[in-house]
mmCIF file with all atom_site columns, C-alpha atoms in Angstrom:
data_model
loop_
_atom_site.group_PDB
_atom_site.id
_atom_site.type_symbol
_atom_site.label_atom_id
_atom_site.label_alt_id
_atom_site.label_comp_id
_atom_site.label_asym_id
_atom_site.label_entity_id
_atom_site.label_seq_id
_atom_site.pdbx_PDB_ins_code
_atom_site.Cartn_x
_atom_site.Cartn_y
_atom_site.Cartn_z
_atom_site.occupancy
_atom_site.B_iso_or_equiv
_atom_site.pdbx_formal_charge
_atom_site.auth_seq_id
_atom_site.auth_comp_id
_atom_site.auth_asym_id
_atom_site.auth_atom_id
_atom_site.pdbx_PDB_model_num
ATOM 1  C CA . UNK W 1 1  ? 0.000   0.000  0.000   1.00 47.00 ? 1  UNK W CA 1
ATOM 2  C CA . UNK W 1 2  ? 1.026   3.231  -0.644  1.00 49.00 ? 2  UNK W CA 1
ATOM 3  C CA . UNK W 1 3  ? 3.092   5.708  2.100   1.00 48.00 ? 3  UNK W CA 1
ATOM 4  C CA . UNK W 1 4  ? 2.846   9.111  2.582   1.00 49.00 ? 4  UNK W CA 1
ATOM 5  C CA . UNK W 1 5  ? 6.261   10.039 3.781   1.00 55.00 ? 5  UNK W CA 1
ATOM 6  C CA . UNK W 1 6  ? 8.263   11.514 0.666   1.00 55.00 ? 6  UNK W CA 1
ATOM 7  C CA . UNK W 1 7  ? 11.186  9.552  1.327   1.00 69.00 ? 7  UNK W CA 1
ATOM 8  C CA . UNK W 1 8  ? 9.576   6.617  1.254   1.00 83.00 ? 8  UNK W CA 1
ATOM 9  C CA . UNK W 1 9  ? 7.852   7.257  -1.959  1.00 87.00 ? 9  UNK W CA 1
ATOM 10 C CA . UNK W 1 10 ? 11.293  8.233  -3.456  1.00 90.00 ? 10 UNK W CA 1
ATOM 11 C CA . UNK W 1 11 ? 12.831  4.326  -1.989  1.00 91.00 ? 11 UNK W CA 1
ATOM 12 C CA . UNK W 1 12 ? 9.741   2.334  -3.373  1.00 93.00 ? 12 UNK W CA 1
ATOM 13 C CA . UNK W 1 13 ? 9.601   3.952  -6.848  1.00 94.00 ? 13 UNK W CA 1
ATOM 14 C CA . UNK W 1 14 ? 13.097  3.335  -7.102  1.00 95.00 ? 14 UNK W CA 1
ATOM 15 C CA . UNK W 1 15 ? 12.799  0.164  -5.848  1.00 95.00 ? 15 UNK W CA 1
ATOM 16 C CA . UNK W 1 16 ? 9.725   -0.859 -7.966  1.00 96.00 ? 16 UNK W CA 1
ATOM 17 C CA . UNK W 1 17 ? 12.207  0.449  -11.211 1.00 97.00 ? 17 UNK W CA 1
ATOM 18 C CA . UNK W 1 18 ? 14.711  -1.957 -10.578 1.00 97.00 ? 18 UNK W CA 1
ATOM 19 C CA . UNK W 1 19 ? 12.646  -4.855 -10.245 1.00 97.00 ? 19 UNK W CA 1
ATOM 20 C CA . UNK W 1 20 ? 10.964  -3.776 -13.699 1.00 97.00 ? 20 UNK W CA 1
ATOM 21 C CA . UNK W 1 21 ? 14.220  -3.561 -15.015 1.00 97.00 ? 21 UNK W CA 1
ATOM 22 C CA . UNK W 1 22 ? 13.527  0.292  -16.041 1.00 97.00 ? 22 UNK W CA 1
ATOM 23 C CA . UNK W 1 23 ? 16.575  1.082  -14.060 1.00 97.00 ? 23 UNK W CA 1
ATOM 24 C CA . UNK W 1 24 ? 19.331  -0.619 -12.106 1.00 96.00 ? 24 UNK W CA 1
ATOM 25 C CA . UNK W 1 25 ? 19.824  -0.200 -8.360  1.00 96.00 ? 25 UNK W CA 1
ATOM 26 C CA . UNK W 1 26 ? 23.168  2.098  -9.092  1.00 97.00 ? 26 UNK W CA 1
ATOM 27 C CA . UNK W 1 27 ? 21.006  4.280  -11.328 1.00 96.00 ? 27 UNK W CA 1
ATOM 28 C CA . UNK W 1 28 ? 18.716  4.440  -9.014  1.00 96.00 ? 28 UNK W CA 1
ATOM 29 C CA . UNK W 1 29 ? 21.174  5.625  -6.381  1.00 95.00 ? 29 UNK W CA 1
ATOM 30 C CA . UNK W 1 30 ? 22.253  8.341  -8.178  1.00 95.00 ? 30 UNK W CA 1
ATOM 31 C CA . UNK W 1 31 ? 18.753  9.604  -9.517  1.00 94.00 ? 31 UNK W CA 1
ATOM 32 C CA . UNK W 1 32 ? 17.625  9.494  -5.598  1.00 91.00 ? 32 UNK W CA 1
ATOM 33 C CA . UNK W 1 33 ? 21.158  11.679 -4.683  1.00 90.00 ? 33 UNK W CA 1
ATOM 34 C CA . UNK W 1 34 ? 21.164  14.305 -7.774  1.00 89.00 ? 34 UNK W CA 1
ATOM 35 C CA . UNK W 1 35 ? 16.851  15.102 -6.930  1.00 89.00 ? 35 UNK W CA 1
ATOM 36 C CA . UNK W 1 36 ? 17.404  15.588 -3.388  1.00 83.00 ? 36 UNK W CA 1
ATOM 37 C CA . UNK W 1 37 ? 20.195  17.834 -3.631  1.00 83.00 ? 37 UNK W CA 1
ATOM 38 C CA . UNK W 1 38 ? 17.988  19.609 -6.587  1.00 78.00 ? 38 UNK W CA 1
ATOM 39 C CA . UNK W 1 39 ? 15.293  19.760 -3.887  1.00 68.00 ? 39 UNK W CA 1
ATOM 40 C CA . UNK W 1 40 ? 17.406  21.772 -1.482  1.00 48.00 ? 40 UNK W CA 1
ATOM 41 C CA . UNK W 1 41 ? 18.559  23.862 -4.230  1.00 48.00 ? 41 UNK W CA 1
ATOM 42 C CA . UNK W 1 42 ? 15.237  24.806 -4.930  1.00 48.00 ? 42 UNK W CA 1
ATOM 43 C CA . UNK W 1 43 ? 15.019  22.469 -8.124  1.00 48.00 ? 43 UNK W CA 1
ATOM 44 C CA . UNK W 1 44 ? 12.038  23.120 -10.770 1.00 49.00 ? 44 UNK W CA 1
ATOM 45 C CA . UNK W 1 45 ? 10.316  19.715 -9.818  1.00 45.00 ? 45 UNK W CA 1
ATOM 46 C CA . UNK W 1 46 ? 8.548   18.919 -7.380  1.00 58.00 ? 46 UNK W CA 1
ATOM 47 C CA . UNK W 1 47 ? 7.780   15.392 -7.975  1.00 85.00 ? 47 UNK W CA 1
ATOM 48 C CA . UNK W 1 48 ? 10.269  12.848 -8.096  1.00 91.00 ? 48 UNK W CA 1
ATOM 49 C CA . UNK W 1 49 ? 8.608   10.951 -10.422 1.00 93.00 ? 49 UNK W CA 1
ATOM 50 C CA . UNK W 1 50 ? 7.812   13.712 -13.052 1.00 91.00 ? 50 UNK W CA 1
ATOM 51 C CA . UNK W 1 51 ? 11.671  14.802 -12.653 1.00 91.00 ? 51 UNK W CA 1
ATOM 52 C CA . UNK W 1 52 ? 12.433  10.837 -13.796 1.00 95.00 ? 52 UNK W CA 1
ATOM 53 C CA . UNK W 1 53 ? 10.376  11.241 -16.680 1.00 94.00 ? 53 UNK W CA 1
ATOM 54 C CA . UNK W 1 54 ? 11.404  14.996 -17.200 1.00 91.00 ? 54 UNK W CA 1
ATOM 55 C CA . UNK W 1 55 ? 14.798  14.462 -17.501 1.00 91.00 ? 55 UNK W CA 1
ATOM 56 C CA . UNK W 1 56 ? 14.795  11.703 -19.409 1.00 95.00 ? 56 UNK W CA 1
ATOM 57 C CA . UNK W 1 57 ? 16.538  9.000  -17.477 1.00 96.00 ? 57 UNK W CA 1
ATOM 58 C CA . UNK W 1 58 ? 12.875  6.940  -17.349 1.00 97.00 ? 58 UNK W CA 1
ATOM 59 C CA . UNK W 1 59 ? 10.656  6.432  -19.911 1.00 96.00 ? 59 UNK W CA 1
ATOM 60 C CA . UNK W 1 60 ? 7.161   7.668  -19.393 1.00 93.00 ? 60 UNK W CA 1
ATOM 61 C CA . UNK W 1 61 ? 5.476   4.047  -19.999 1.00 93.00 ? 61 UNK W CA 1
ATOM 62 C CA . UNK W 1 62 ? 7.960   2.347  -17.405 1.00 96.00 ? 62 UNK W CA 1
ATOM 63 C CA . UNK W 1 63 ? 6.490   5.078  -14.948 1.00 95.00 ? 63 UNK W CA 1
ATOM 64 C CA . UNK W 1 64 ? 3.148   4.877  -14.989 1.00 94.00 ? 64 UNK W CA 1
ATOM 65 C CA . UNK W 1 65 ? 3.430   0.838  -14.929 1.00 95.00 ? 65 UNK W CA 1
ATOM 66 C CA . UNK W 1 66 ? 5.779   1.885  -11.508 1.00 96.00 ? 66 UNK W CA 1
ATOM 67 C CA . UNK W 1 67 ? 3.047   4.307  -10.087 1.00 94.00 ? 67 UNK W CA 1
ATOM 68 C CA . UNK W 1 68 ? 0.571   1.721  -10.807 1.00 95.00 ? 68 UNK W CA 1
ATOM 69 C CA . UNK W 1 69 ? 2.357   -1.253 -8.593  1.00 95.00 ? 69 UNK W CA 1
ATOM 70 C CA . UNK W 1 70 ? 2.948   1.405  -6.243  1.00 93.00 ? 70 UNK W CA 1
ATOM 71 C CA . UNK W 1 71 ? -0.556  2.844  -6.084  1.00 92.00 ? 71 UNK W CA 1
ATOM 72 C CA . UNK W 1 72 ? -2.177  -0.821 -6.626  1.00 93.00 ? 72 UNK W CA 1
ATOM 73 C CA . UNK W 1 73 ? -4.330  1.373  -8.903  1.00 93.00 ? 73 UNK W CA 1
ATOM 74 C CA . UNK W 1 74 ? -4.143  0.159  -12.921 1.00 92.00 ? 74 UNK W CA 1
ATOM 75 C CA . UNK W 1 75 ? -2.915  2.024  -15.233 1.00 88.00 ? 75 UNK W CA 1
ATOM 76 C CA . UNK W 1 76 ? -4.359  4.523  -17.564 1.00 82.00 ? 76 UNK W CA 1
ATOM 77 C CA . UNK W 1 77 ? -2.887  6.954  -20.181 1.00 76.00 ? 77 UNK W CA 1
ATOM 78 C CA . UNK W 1 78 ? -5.210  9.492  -21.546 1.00 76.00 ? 78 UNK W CA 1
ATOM 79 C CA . UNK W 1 79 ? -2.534  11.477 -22.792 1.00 77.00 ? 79 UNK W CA 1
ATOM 80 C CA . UNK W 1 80 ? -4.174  12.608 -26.401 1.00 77.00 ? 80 UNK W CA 1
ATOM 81 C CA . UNK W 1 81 ? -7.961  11.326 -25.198 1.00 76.00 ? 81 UNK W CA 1
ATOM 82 C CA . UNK W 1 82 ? -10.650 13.933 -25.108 1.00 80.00 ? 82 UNK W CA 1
ATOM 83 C CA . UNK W 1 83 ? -12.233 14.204 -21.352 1.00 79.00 ? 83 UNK W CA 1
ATOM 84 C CA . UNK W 1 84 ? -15.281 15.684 -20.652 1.00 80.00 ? 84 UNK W CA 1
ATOM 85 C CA . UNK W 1 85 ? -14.701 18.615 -18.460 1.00 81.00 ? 85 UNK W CA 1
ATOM 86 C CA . UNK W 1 86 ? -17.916 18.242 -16.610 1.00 85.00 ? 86 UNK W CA 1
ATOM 87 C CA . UNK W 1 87 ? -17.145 14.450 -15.843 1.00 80.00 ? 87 UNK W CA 1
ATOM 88 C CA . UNK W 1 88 ? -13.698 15.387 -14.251 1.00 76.00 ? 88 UNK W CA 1
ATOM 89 C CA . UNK W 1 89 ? -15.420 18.319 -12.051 1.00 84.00 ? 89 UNK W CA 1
ATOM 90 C CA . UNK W 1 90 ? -17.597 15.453 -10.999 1.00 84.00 ? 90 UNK W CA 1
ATOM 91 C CA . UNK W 1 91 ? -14.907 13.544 -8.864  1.00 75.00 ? 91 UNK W CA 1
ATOM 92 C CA . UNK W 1 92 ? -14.465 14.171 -5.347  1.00 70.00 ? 92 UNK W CA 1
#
């Protein structure tokens, strides 16, 4: 089940990347190291997972299969899809 704690987002998305074979575990290392100093720079992203994807170093189909094992959600690209504005209002 998903955490709350930023950190431990950060370690299970990394972790769930290496066992997908997106990245390996000294990639991973490094990604984790060069966004957290970013962070306390006062880096332009926010997300760790949008700066993956972002920057290039993950492909944007290995990610959302990561955030969905990490959400336990599936997963659902509607990148391109029209949505009906009044539908997405709807949600809580």
């Amino acid at each position: 089940m998903a955490k709350n704690r930023p950190e431990t987002f950060i370690d299970e998305l990394c972790a769930i990347l290496v066992r997908h074979h997106a990245i390996d575990a000294q990639e991973a290392s490094v990604y984790k190291t060069q966004f957290r100093a970013g962070q306390a720079s006062d880096a332009d992203f926010d997300d760790f997972d949008q700066y993956l994807v972002d920057e290039g170093l993950v492909e944007k189909e290995d990610m959302l299969k990561a955030l969905s094992v990490y959400y336990d959600v599936p997963a659902i690209d509607l990148e391109g899809d029209l949505i009906d504005d009044e539908l997405v209002r709807n949600f809580p």
